[in-house]
Each structure stands twice: as structure tokens, then as C-alpha cells.
Amino acid sequence: MDYTLKQQSPAAVRQGLMIIGAYEDLSLTTAATELDKAHHGIFSAYLKTGDFKGKIGDSQLFYNLPEATTKNLATKNSAVRVLLMGCGKREQLSLADIRKIYRAAAQKAAKLAITHAHNYLTELSTEHDDAQTVLRAAMIASAEALYRFEEYKSEKNKSTLQKYTFASLTKPSAAQQQGLDEALAISKGMALTRDLSNLPPNICHPSYLAQRAQQLQKHYSKQLKVQVLSEAEMKKLGMGAFLAVSQGSAQPGKLIVMEYQGTSKTRKPIVLVGKGITFDTGGISLKPGPAMDEMKFDMCGAASVFGTMVACCEMGIGLNVVGIIAAAENMPSGAATRPGDIVRTMNGTTVEILNTDAEGRLVLCDALSYVERFKPDTVIDIATLTGACVIALGKVASGVLGNDQALIDSLLDAGQRSGDRLWQLPLWDEYKKQLKSPFADLANIGGRDAGTITAAAFLAHFTEKYRWAHLDIAGTAWHSGNDKGATGRPVPLLTQYLLDRVHDHPTKS
Ligand code: BES
Ligand code: MN
Ligand code: ZN
């Protein structure tokens, strides 16, 4: 899809679709008013019928506009359709409302036999957000709705849409253009995150992810450095917990390191660590059959790190960011880890693996020790870590826990503003007791109670040397059911957080 932002008179639109709006008070947007005047009041007459309530999500499609009254409005062309979108309450619009409106408009546009959509809703605004933020949110929502994954479909997308113009009657502001540019970068990252996540697990295994990282290095050679650690190298580093997960699989595990440099080397990096279990059978603690296919999504954290790195490269963001992917496949086999096995992690902790299905924390703990070498400013790990998080927060919010309240507050705020929301759970010392093992320093599970918290408490044992937050995205990374597929979350949140950090003063050590 080709997205552009430009000043464009509706008169210049000769084919495809024009998207305009009306509010709940049945007033028209400026662009809609102009079209209405030029076409014998067709829209205001329609609104008078009372059939259209202007509520968010409402829409009405018009064909064959009556001949224009003004010479220079030549929309006599029957190839032009007009989509009237409900825009809610003019004075009370939120960013979330704007996202909904754009999402719904894009969904409608994708179903028509057109190649070009001209969206004239760029004048929508909220009380609290600047024009840059609004257009960024609008474009990301549109791209989200237009995303398709059809690599393995013989019959491809029937949508003919190729161009999507964010159109305005007046010249778009520099802020709006900047919002669009950022949104293009973020959407590109989100699409990569969704693609990698949606790929089947027979294709997307740890070596495949390593290859994709190396391709990124080629493509962004000036900004990105990629290194892939093999199992042998991890063994030398003493990553016994990571290797305990990958040892049951025919696919070797990989630790992928992507270093993005966008500012002076002296500024400490923000490190993102993604759980990349390319398939989670549970191992010897085998999962039940139903919906097990969805465990191909157990690498969505890793995929979100890929997407965020791409967004950073595309924006040329003025930060140093390191992306780490802990990629392994969790399989049962004669070589697999048994419940009761004790392993030694990279930082010397011994862990009794009581449940091989609690594998995410095992690959992550060694990755979290590994990142100490980057002397990080901040470390954020992203993982589809616990089913308990889906029980607690459903599919609405990701869970956040960590060892630094200021960091968590910035993430909560970035989540709020990007619409990719988080909810904090406590990480109090009392929960650590649940991880006691009679035989080793730590057990890898803490019983049924507070499953999301005990998983984070396990990780906390390995993150004492830096500011750290953990995002549990088990509920938010993908949809199940009819529209099964990856959501691209939490790329909007992570990129918002990083954009917010650009103007921070480099942190003291
Ligand atoms: N990848 C799963 C978590 C998961 C399950 C995410 C379902 C989304 C949907 C993780 O590796 C896992 O299996 N966790 C166990 C932990 C338990 C054994 C302590 C869980 O949540 O049941
Ligand atoms: Mn598991
Ligand atoms: Zn898992």
C-alpha cells in the first residue's frame, strides 16, 4: 500500500473512494460540507432523514453523486464513491475514537473495487493531542486494518486497493507530515512483527529468525549490527537454562543480537529482550491438544523486537537500542529436559525445572544475564509468558512488572497514549517464596497462585544489575477464533516509549 499525505481538492478526485464524516449533532466535516454544497446538498438531505446517527462505527456509502453545481468540482464521474463515516461527538473525540473511525473506514475501503482511497478525515482532532500524534494514530490504525497475511493462500486478497491518501483541504502541517512519517516506520515494523508471528512453525524456527535478522543487517547496514550466537557459544557462556529448552528439539537454539546505533556511543542503550519460542509444545510437560497450533505465536515477543528495531531504523531514531532474541523450540524428545532436572544458569544460579512448559523464563533468564555486557540504561523484556496473564487481564491489556517504578510509569503512559495498553501487577518480595526448591536455588514454577507474578519474580532474580521491566503479552499478541492472527502489539507501545525517550537527558550511570 502506498500511503501519502497531501492537500487535495475533492474536485481533483476522479475515481476511487472519498471518505468524509458527520458528527452526532449531524454537522458535517469541512470536506463533507464542501462536497455537500457542490452536489445539491445530498449529504445534508440524507442526514435530515434521521437514518444516520453519526455514531462512531456508523457508515453509509454513496454512489452516483448528482452532477456538481460548480464547474471545478467535476465529480460527475460515476466511478467516485463517497463513504460517510460517523465521527461521534465533535468536542469529545479521543484518540481511541479516531483510531476506531479510521480502522472502520479502511476496512470498508478494502472491500470496494477501487485502487485508490482518499481519506478526508484528517481534520478530526482531539482536545489533548497534537496534530502529529493524531495523524500518527490515524495512519497506524488504517495500516492495521489493511494488513493481510496471504503468503500461503493460493487465492490472494481480492482487495484491489493500492493507494491510500490522507487528504486535506488545506496544506498539511509539518507536524502532520512528521506524524505520517513516524507512522509509516511504525506500521512497517508492525507488519514485520505480524508476518513473522503468523508464519507457520515449520518455516519460522530459530535459524529462520536468525536469517531474517541477518537480512535486516544487510538492508540497514549503516545502522544495524547483527550477531547470532550458536548453541556451542551459549554453552561456553554457561547458558544452561536456555540450552535446557532447546536440547529437546531438532532445531538448534539461537541467541540473536541486533545493535542499532542512532546516537553517540557514549549514550547507554535501551535493551529489548524478546521471548522467541518458535513453537511451545510444553516439552515433556506436554500441553493439551486443543489450540496447540496457537503456540506458534510463542515467539511474538521476539517478533515485536524485530518490528521495533525496523521502526527504529526507518525513523533513524536518536537512541541506541539493542534487540535480543532468545529463539528456541520447546519439544518433547529422548533428548528433552525432564521435570526434576537441575541446570545452572549463566549467572551461576541453579534451577530445578519442575515443569518444562515454563520454558520462557528459562531462555529469558540467560538472555537477561547476557545483556549486562551492554551496560544498559534500561532493559525491557517482552514475552508471551503466562496463560495466567490472559486470565487476569484478558485480551485488552498486557501485564507489566519490574524493579523501577519510574520506568513502569513511563511505559504505562506510553501504553495509554499509543492505545497499546498495560496494567501493572505487583512484584513484592512475598511472591519470591513460591519459587523455593528443596534441591536448587530456584524452582522454575511457583504453583497456581499469581502465575504471572511468580514468572516475573523468577526473571527478577536475573535483573538486579539494571532498571528492568517485563511485559507479559500472552493475551494481547494475537487474536484467536475467526480472525486468528498476530496483532503486532506491543510495537505501538515500545515505539511510543522510545520516541518519548529521545529527548531525555542521557541517564547518569
Ligand atoms: N507460552 C506459554 C504461555 C501461554 C499459554 C501464552 C497460553 C498464551 C496462551 C508458556 O510457556 C507456558 O506454557 N506457561 C505456563 C506456565 C506454567 C507451567 C507455570 C502456563 O501459563 O500455563
Ligand atoms: Mn510453555
Ligand atoms: Zn511458552
Coordinates of C-alpha atoms and ligand atoms in Angstrom, one line a residue:
M1 CA 0.0 0.0 0.0
D2 CA 1.2 3.4 -0.9
Y3 CA 0.3 6.0 1.8
T4 CA 0.6 9.7 1.3
L5 CA -0.5 12.9 3.0
K6 CA -1.5 15.8 0.8
Q7 CA -3.6 18.9 0.2
Q8 CA -6.1 17.9 -2.4
S9 CA -9.4 19.4 -3.5
P10 CA -12.2 16.9 -3.7
A11 CA -12.6 18.2 -7.3
A12 CA -9.4 16.5 -8.2
V13 CA -10.7 13.1 -7.3
R14 CA -12.0 11.4 -10.4
Q15 CA -12.1 7.8 -9.3
G16 CA -12.0 5.5 -6.3
L17 CA -13.4 6.5 -2.9
M18 CA -13.7 9.7 -0.9
I19 CA -14.1 9.3 2.8
I20 CA -15.8 12.1 4.7
G21 CA -17.6 12.5 8.0
A22 CA -20.5 13.7 10.0
Y23 CA -20.8 14.1 13.8
E24 CA -23.6 13.0 16.1
D25 CA -25.0 16.5 16.1
L26 CA -25.4 15.8 12.4
S27 CA -23.0 18.5 11.4
L28 CA -20.6 17.7 8.5
T29 CA -16.8 17.8 8.5
T30 CA -15.4 20.7 6.4
A31 CA -14.6 18.5 3.4
A32 CA -18.1 16.9 3.7
T33 CA -19.6 20.4 3.7
E34 CA -17.7 21.4 0.6
L35 CA -18.9 18.3 -1.3
D36 CA -22.4 18.7 0.0
K37 CA -22.6 22.3 -1.3
A38 CA -21.3 21.2 -4.6
H39 CA -23.7 18.3 -5.0
H40 CA -27.1 19.8 -4.3
G41 CA -27.0 19.1 -0.6
I42 CA -27.1 15.4 -1.0
F43 CA -25.4 14.6 2.4
S44 CA -27.4 17.2 4.4
A45 CA -30.6 15.9 2.9
Y46 CA -29.6 12.3 3.9
L47 CA -28.8 13.4 7.4
K48 CA -32.3 15.0 7.7
T49 CA -33.9 11.6 7.2
G50 CA -32.6 10.6 10.7
D51 CA -31.4 7.3 9.4
F52 CA -27.8 8.2 10.2
K53 CA -26.9 8.8 13.8
G54 CA -23.2 9.9 13.3
K55 CA -22.1 7.4 15.9
I56 CA -18.6 6.0 15.8
G57 CA -18.7 2.9 13.6
D58 CA -21.7 4.1 11.6
S59 CA -21.1 4.5 7.9
Q60 CA -23.0 5.0 4.7
L61 CA -21.8 4.6 1.1
F62 CA -23.0 6.8 -1.7
Y63 CA -22.8 6.2 -5.4
N64 CA -23.6 8.4 -8.4
L65 CA -23.4 11.8 -6.8
P66 CA -25.7 14.3 -8.6
E67 CA -23.9 16.4 -11.1
A68 CA -21.7 19.1 -9.5
T69 CA -23.0 22.6 -9.4
T70 CA -19.6 24.1 -9.6
K71 CA -17.5 23.8 -12.7
N72 CA -14.4 22.9 -10.9
L73 CA -16.0 20.1 -8.9
A74 CA -16.1 17.5 -11.6
T75 CA -17.3 14.6 -9.6
K76 CA -19.9 13.7 -12.1
N77 CA -17.7 10.7 -12.7
S78 CA -19.7 7.7 -11.6
A79 CA -16.5 5.9 -10.6
V80 CA -16.3 8.0 -7.5
R81 CA -17.9 6.6 -4.3
V82 CA -18.3 8.6 -1.1
L83 CA -18.1 6.9 2.3
L84 CA -19.7 9.0 5.1
M85 CA -18.3 7.9 8.4
G86 CA -19.9 8.6 11.8
C87 CA -17.5 10.7 13.8
G88 CA -19.2 10.8 17.2
K89 CA -19.1 13.9 19.4
R90 CA -17.0 16.6 17.8
E91 CA -15.9 18.2 21.1
Q92 CA -15.2 15.0 22.9
L93 CA -13.3 12.9 20.5
S94 CA -10.5 10.8 21.9
L95 CA -7.5 9.3 20.2
A96 CA -9.1 5.9 20.6
D97 CA -12.2 7.2 18.8
I98 CA -10.1 8.4 16.0
R99 CA -8.4 5.1 15.7
K100 CA -11.8 3.4 15.5
I101 CA -13.1 5.7 12.8
Y102 CA -10.0 5.2 10.6
R103 CA -10.0 1.5 11.2
A104 CA -13.6 1.2 10.2
A105 CA -13.1 3.4 7.1
A106 CA -10.1 1.4 5.9
Q107 CA -12.0 -1.9 6.4
K108 CA -14.8 -0.6 4.2
A109 CA -12.4 0.8 1.6
A110 CA -10.7 -2.6 1.3
K111 CA -14.0 -4.2 0.3
L112 CA -14.7 -2.0 -2.7
A113 CA -13.5 -2.5 -6.3
I114 CA -11.2 0.5 -6.2
T115 CA -7.5 1.2 -6.3
H116 CA -7.4 4.5 -4.6
A117 CA -9.0 5.8 -1.4
H118 CA -8.9 9.5 -0.4
N119 CA -9.5 9.9 3.3
Y120 CA -10.6 13.4 4.1
L121 CA -10.9 12.8 7.8
T122 CA -7.5 14.5 8.5
E123 CA -9.3 17.4 10.1
L124 CA -10.5 15.3 13.0
S125 CA -8.8 16.4 16.3
T126 CA -9.0 15.8 20.0
E127 CA -8.7 18.2 22.8
H128 CA -5.5 16.9 24.3
D129 CA -3.4 15.6 21.4
D130 CA -1.3 17.5 18.9
A131 CA -1.7 17.1 15.1
Q132 CA 1.4 14.9 14.8
T133 CA 0.0 12.4 17.4
V134 CA -3.4 12.4 15.8
L135 CA -2.2 11.7 12.3
R136 CA 0.3 9.1 13.5
A137 CA -2.5 7.2 15.3
A138 CA -4.8 7.5 12.3
M139 CA -2.3 6.1 9.9
I140 CA -1.2 3.2 12.2
A141 CA -4.9 2.3 12.7
S142 CA -5.5 2.4 8.9
A143 CA -2.5 0.2 8.1
E144 CA -3.5 -2.2 10.9
A145 CA -6.9 -2.6 9.2
L146 CA -5.4 -3.1 5.8
Y147 CA -2.8 -5.7 6.8
R148 CA -3.2 -9.1 5.2
F149 CA -1.2 -12.3 5.6
E150 CA -1.7 -14.4 2.5
E151 CA 1.6 -16.0 1.7
Y152 CA 0.2 -19.5 1.8
K153 CA -3.2 -18.7 0.2
S154 CA -3.5 -19.9 -3.4
E155 CA -6.2 -17.3 -4.0
K156 CA -4.8 -13.9 -2.9
N157 CA -6.5 -10.9 -1.4
K158 CA -9.4 -9.8 -3.5
S159 CA -8.9 -6.2 -2.4
T160 CA -7.7 -4.0 -5.3
L161 CA -6.8 -1.1 -3.1
Q162 CA -3.3 0.2 -3.8
K163 CA -3.2 3.8 -2.8
Y164 CA -4.4 5.4 0.4
T165 CA -4.2 9.2 0.6
F166 CA -4.7 11.2 3.7
A167 CA -6.2 14.3 2.1
S168 CA -6.9 17.7 3.4
L169 CA -8.4 20.9 2.0
T170 CA -5.6 23.0 3.4
K171 CA -1.9 22.3 3.3
P172 CA -0.9 19.6 5.8
S173 CA 1.2 20.9 8.6
A174 CA 4.8 19.8 9.1
A175 CA 3.7 18.2 12.3
Q176 CA 1.1 16.1 10.4
Q177 CA 3.8 15.1 7.9
Q178 CA 6.1 14.1 10.7
G179 CA 3.3 12.1 12.3
L180 CA 2.8 10.3 9.0
D181 CA 6.5 9.6 8.6
E182 CA 6.7 8.1 12.1
A183 CA 3.5 6.1 11.4
L184 CA 4.9 4.6 8.2
A185 CA 8.0 3.4 10.1
I186 CA 5.9 2.0 13.0
S187 CA 3.5 0.3 10.6
K188 CA 6.3 -1.2 8.7
G189 CA 7.7 -2.6 11.9
M190 CA 4.2 -3.9 13.0
A191 CA 3.7 -5.6 9.6
L192 CA 7.0 -7.4 10.0
T193 CA 6.0 -8.4 13.6
R194 CA 2.7 -9.8 12.3
D195 CA 4.3 -11.6 9.4
L196 CA 6.9 -13.3 11.5
S197 CA 4.3 -14.2 14.1
N198 CA 1.8 -15.6 11.6
L199 CA 4.4 -17.7 9.8
P200 CA 3.9 -21.5 10.4
P201 CA 6.3 -23.1 12.9
N202 CA 7.8 -25.4 10.3
I203 CA 9.1 -22.4 8.5
C204 CA 9.7 -20.0 11.3
H205 CA 12.2 -21.8 13.5
P206 CA 15.2 -20.3 15.4
S207 CA 17.6 -20.5 12.4
Y208 CA 14.9 -18.8 10.2
L209 CA 14.7 -15.9 12.7
A210 CA 18.5 -15.6 12.7
Q211 CA 18.5 -15.5 8.9
R212 CA 15.8 -12.7 8.9
A213 CA 17.9 -10.7 11.4
Q214 CA 20.9 -11.1 9.1
Q215 CA 18.8 -9.8 6.2
L216 CA 17.9 -6.8 8.2
Q217 CA 21.6 -6.1 8.8
K218 CA 22.2 -6.1 5.1
H219 CA 19.2 -3.8 4.5
Y220 CA 20.1 -1.4 7.2
S221 CA 23.8 -1.9 7.1
K222 CA 24.7 1.7 8.2
Q223 CA 22.6 1.5 11.3
L224 CA 22.3 -2.2 12.4
K225 CA 24.8 -4.8 13.5
V226 CA 23.7 -8.3 13.9
Q227 CA 25.4 -11.2 15.6
V228 CA 24.0 -14.7 16.1
L229 CA 25.2 -17.0 18.9
S230 CA 25.1 -20.7 18.3
E231 CA 24.4 -23.4 21.0
A232 CA 28.1 -24.1 21.2
E233 CA 28.8 -20.4 22.0
M234 CA 25.9 -20.3 24.5
K235 CA 27.4 -23.4 26.2
K236 CA 30.7 -21.6 26.6
L237 CA 28.9 -18.7 28.2
G238 CA 27.2 -21.2 30.6
M239 CA 23.7 -20.7 29.5
G240 CA 22.4 -23.9 31.0
A241 CA 18.8 -22.8 31.3
F242 CA 18.5 -21.6 27.7
L243 CA 20.0 -24.9 26.4
A244 CA 17.8 -27.0 28.6
V245 CA 14.9 -25.7 26.5
S246 CA 16.4 -26.2 23.1
Q247 CA 18.0 -29.5 23.7
G248 CA 14.8 -31.5 23.0
S249 CA 14.4 -30.0 19.6
A250 CA 16.0 -30.9 16.2
Q251 CA 16.2 -27.2 15.6
P252 CA 19.2 -25.6 17.3
G253 CA 18.5 -22.6 19.5
K254 CA 19.9 -19.2 18.6
L255 CA 20.6 -16.0 20.6
I256 CA 20.2 -13.2 18.1
V257 CA 21.8 -9.8 18.9
M258 CA 20.8 -6.7 16.9
E259 CA 22.5 -3.4 17.8
Y260 CA 21.1 -0.2 16.5
Q261 CA 23.2 2.9 16.9
G262 CA 21.3 6.2 16.4
T263 CA 23.4 8.4 18.7
S264 CA 26.8 8.8 20.3
K265 CA 28.3 5.5 21.5
T266 CA 28.6 7.0 25.0
R267 CA 24.9 7.0 25.5
K268 CA 23.8 3.8 27.1
P269 CA 21.5 1.6 25.1
I270 CA 17.9 0.6 25.8
V271 CA 17.8 -3.1 25.5
L272 CA 14.8 -5.1 24.4
V273 CA 14.7 -8.8 25.0
G274 CA 12.1 -11.0 23.2
K275 CA 10.9 -14.5 24.0
G276 CA 11.3 -16.4 20.8
I277 CA 9.8 -19.8 21.4
T278 CA 9.0 -20.7 17.8
F279 CA 6.8 -23.5 19.0
D280 CA 5.8 -24.4 22.5
T281 CA 4.6 -28.0 22.9
G282 CA 5.3 -27.7 26.6
G283 CA 8.1 -30.3 26.2
I284 CA 7.8 -33.4 28.4
S285 CA 5.2 -31.5 30.5
L286 CA 3.2 -31.7 27.2
K287 CA 0.4 -29.2 26.6
P288 CA -3.2 -30.5 25.9
G289 CA -4.1 -30.7 22.2
P290 CA -6.8 -28.1 21.7
A291 CA -5.5 -24.9 20.2
M292 CA -1.9 -26.1 20.4
D293 CA -1.3 -24.6 17.0
E294 CA -1.5 -21.2 18.6
M295 CA 1.7 -21.9 20.3
K296 CA 3.4 -20.9 17.1
F297 CA 2.7 -17.4 18.5
D298 CA 5.0 -18.0 21.4
M299 CA 7.6 -16.0 19.5
C300 CA 5.5 -12.8 19.4
G301 CA 7.8 -11.1 21.9
A302 CA 10.7 -11.8 19.6
A303 CA 8.7 -10.6 16.6
S304 CA 7.9 -7.4 18.4
V305 CA 11.6 -6.8 19.0
F306 CA 12.2 -7.3 15.2
G307 CA 9.4 -4.9 14.4
T308 CA 10.6 -2.3 16.9
M309 CA 14.2 -2.5 15.5
V310 CA 12.9 -1.9 12.0
A311 CA 10.8 1.1 13.2
C312 CA 14.0 2.5 14.8
C313 CA 16.0 2.1 11.6
E314 CA 13.2 3.6 9.5
M315 CA 12.8 6.6 11.8
G316 CA 16.6 6.9 12.3
I317 CA 15.6 7.4 16.0
G318 CA 18.3 9.2 18.0
L319 CA 18.9 6.5 20.6
N320 CA 21.0 3.4 20.9
V321 CA 18.8 0.3 21.0
V322 CA 19.8 -3.3 21.4
G323 CA 17.4 -6.1 20.4
I324 CA 18.0 -9.6 21.8
I325 CA 16.0 -12.6 20.6
A326 CA 16.1 -15.8 22.7
A327 CA 15.0 -18.2 20.0
A328 CA 14.3 -21.9 20.7
E329 CA 11.8 -24.6 20.1
N330 CA 10.3 -26.4 23.1
M331 CA 9.8 -30.0 22.1
P332 CA 9.5 -33.4 23.8
S333 CA 12.0 -36.0 22.7
G334 CA 14.5 -38.5 24.1
A335 CA 16.9 -35.6 24.5
A336 CA 14.4 -33.3 26.2
T337 CA 14.7 -31.9 29.7
R338 CA 12.8 -33.9 32.3
P339 CA 10.8 -32.4 35.2
G340 CA 13.2 -32.6 38.1
D341 CA 16.3 -31.8 36.0
I342 CA 18.6 -29.2 37.6
V343 CA 20.6 -26.8 35.4
R344 CA 23.0 -23.9 36.0
T345 CA 22.2 -20.5 34.5
M346 CA 24.7 -18.1 33.1
N347 CA 24.9 -16.1 36.4
G348 CA 25.5 -19.3 38.4
T349 CA 22.0 -19.8 39.8
T350 CA 20.9 -23.4 39.9
V351 CA 17.3 -24.0 38.7
E352 CA 15.2 -27.1 39.3
I353 CA 13.0 -27.4 36.2
L354 CA 9.7 -28.8 37.7
N355 CA 7.7 -28.0 34.6
T356 CA 9.2 -28.0 31.2
D357 CA 6.3 -25.9 30.0
A358 CA 7.6 -22.9 32.0
E359 CA 10.3 -22.6 29.4
G360 CA 10.0 -18.9 28.5
R361 CA 11.6 -17.8 31.8
L362 CA 14.4 -20.3 31.2
V363 CA 15.5 -18.9 27.9
L364 CA 14.9 -15.3 29.1
C365 CA 16.9 -15.6 32.3
D366 CA 20.1 -16.4 30.4
A367 CA 19.4 -13.7 27.8
L368 CA 18.9 -11.2 30.7
S369 CA 22.2 -12.1 32.2
Y370 CA 23.9 -11.8 28.8
V371 CA 22.7 -8.2 28.3
E372 CA 24.7 -7.0 31.3
R373 CA 27.6 -6.6 28.9
F374 CA 25.8 -3.7 27.1
K375 CA 25.8 -1.7 30.4
P376 CA 22.2 -0.9 29.6
D377 CA 20.3 2.2 30.6
T378 CA 17.1 0.2 30.7
V379 CA 16.1 -3.4 29.9
I380 CA 12.6 -4.4 28.8
D381 CA 11.7 -8.0 28.1
I382 CA 8.7 -8.9 26.1
A383 CA 7.2 -12.3 26.4
T384 CA 4.0 -14.4 25.9
L385 CA 5.0 -15.8 29.2
T386 CA 1.9 -17.0 31.1
G387 CA -1.6 -18.2 30.5
A388 CA -2.4 -16.7 33.9
C389 CA -1.9 -13.2 32.4
V390 CA -4.7 -13.9 29.9
I391 CA -6.9 -14.9 32.8
A392 CA -6.0 -11.8 34.7
L393 CA -6.2 -9.1 32.0
G394 CA -7.9 -10.8 29.1
K395 CA -7.0 -9.6 25.6
V396 CA -7.2 -5.9 26.4
A397 CA -4.0 -5.1 28.3
S398 CA -0.5 -6.6 28.6
G399 CA 0.9 -7.1 32.0
V400 CA 3.8 -5.0 33.3
L401 CA 6.1 -5.7 36.2
G402 CA 9.6 -4.6 37.1
N403 CA 12.1 -3.2 39.5
D404 CA 11.8 0.5 38.8
Q405 CA 8.6 2.4 39.3
A406 CA 9.6 5.4 37.2
L407 CA 10.3 3.1 34.2
I408 CA 7.0 1.3 34.7
D409 CA 5.2 4.7 34.9
S410 CA 6.7 5.8 31.6
L411 CA 5.6 2.5 30.0
L412 CA 2.1 2.8 31.4
D413 CA 1.9 6.3 30.0
A414 CA 3.3 5.3 26.6
G415 CA 0.7 2.5 26.5
Q416 CA -2.1 4.9 27.3
R417 CA -1.1 7.3 24.5
S418 CA -0.4 4.6 21.9
G419 CA -3.6 2.8 22.7
D420 CA -1.5 -0.3 23.3
R421 CA -2.2 -0.5 27.0
L422 CA -0.6 -2.1 30.0
W423 CA -1.6 -2.9 33.5
Q424 CA 0.8 -3.2 36.4
L425 CA 0.9 -6.2 38.7
P426 CA 2.9 -6.1 42.0
L427 CA 6.3 -7.7 42.3
W428 CA 6.5 -7.8 46.1
D429 CA 9.1 -10.0 47.9
E430 CA 6.4 -12.2 49.4
Y431 CA 5.9 -13.8 45.9
K432 CA 9.5 -15.0 45.7
K433 CA 8.8 -17.6 48.4
Q434 CA 6.7 -19.5 45.9
L435 CA 9.9 -20.3 43.9
K436 CA 11.7 -22.2 46.6
S437 CA 13.1 -25.5 45.6
P438 CA 14.2 -28.2 48.0
F439 CA 17.2 -29.1 45.8
A440 CA 18.3 -26.0 43.9
D441 CA 18.5 -22.2 44.3
L442 CA 15.2 -21.7 42.5
A443 CA 12.3 -23.7 41.1
N444 CA 11.1 -22.7 37.6
I445 CA 7.4 -22.6 38.7
G446 CA 5.6 -21.2 41.7
G447 CA 2.3 -23.1 41.8
R448 CA -1.1 -22.0 40.6
D449 CA -1.4 -18.7 42.5
A450 CA -0.3 -15.5 40.9
G451 CA 1.3 -17.2 37.9
T452 CA 2.2 -14.1 36.1
I453 CA 3.8 -12.6 39.1
T454 CA 5.9 -15.6 40.0
A455 CA 7.1 -15.8 36.4
A456 CA 8.3 -12.2 36.7
A457 CA 9.7 -12.9 40.2
F458 CA 11.8 -15.6 38.6
L459 CA 13.1 -13.2 36.0
A460 CA 13.7 -10.5 38.7
H461 CA 16.4 -12.8 40.1
F462 CA 18.4 -12.1 37.0
T463 CA 17.9 -8.4 36.5
E464 CA 19.2 -6.9 39.7
K465 CA 22.0 -5.0 38.0
Y466 CA 19.9 -2.7 35.9
R467 CA 16.5 -0.9 35.5
W468 CA 14.1 -3.5 34.2
A469 CA 10.5 -4.0 33.1
H470 CA 8.8 -7.2 32.0
L471 CA 5.9 -7.1 29.6
D472 CA 3.6 -10.2 29.6
I473 CA 1.9 -10.1 26.2
A474 CA 0.2 -13.5 26.3
G475 CA -3.2 -12.0 25.9
T476 CA -2.5 -9.2 23.5
A477 CA -0.1 -10.6 20.9
W478 CA -2.6 -12.4 18.8
H479 CA -6.3 -13.0 18.2
S480 CA -7.9 -16.5 18.3
G481 CA -11.1 -17.6 16.6
N482 CA -12.3 -16.4 13.2
D483 CA -9.8 -13.6 12.8
K484 CA -6.9 -15.6 14.2
G485 CA -3.6 -13.8 13.7
A486 CA -0.9 -11.7 15.3
T487 CA -1.8 -8.1 16.3
G488 CA 1.6 -6.5 16.1
R489 CA 1.4 -5.5 19.7
P490 CA 3.3 -4.2 21.6
V491 CA 5.2 -2.4 18.8
P492 CA 3.0 0.7 19.1
L493 CA 3.8 0.8 22.9
L494 CA 7.5 0.2 22.5
T495 CA 8.0 2.7 19.7
Q496 CA 6.0 5.3 21.7
Y497 CA 8.2 4.7 24.7
L498 CA 11.3 5.1 22.6
L499 CA 10.1 8.3 20.9
D500 CA 9.4 9.6 24.4
R501 CA 13.0 8.8 25.4
V502 CA 14.7 10.6 22.5
H503 CA 14.6 14.0 24.3
D504 CA 15.5 12.6 27.7
H505 CA 18.8 13.6 29.1
P506 CA 21.1 10.7 28.8
T507 CA 20.8 8.9 32.2
K508 CA 23.5 9.0 34.7
S509 CA 25.2 5.7 35.5
Ligands
BES1 N1 3.8 -19.9 26.2 C1 3.1 -20.3 27.4 C2 2.2 -19.2 27.9 C3 0.9 -19.1 27.2 C4 -0.1 -20.0 27.3 C5 0.6 -17.9 26.5 C6 -1.3 -19.8 26.6 C7 -0.6 -17.7 25.8 C8 -1.5 -18.7 25.9 C9 4.2 -20.5 28.5 O1 5.4 -21.1 28.0 C10 3.6 -21.5 29.4 O2 3.3 -22.6 29.0 N2 3.3 -21.1 30.6 C11 2.8 -22.0 31.6 C12 3.5 -21.7 32.9 C13 3.2 -22.8 33.9 C14 3.7 -24.1 33.5 C15 3.8 -22.3 35.3 C16 1.3 -21.6 31.7 O3 1.0 -20.4 31.6 O4 0.5 -22.5 31.9
MN2 MN 5.3 -23.1 27.8
ZN3 ZN 5.9 -20.6 26.1

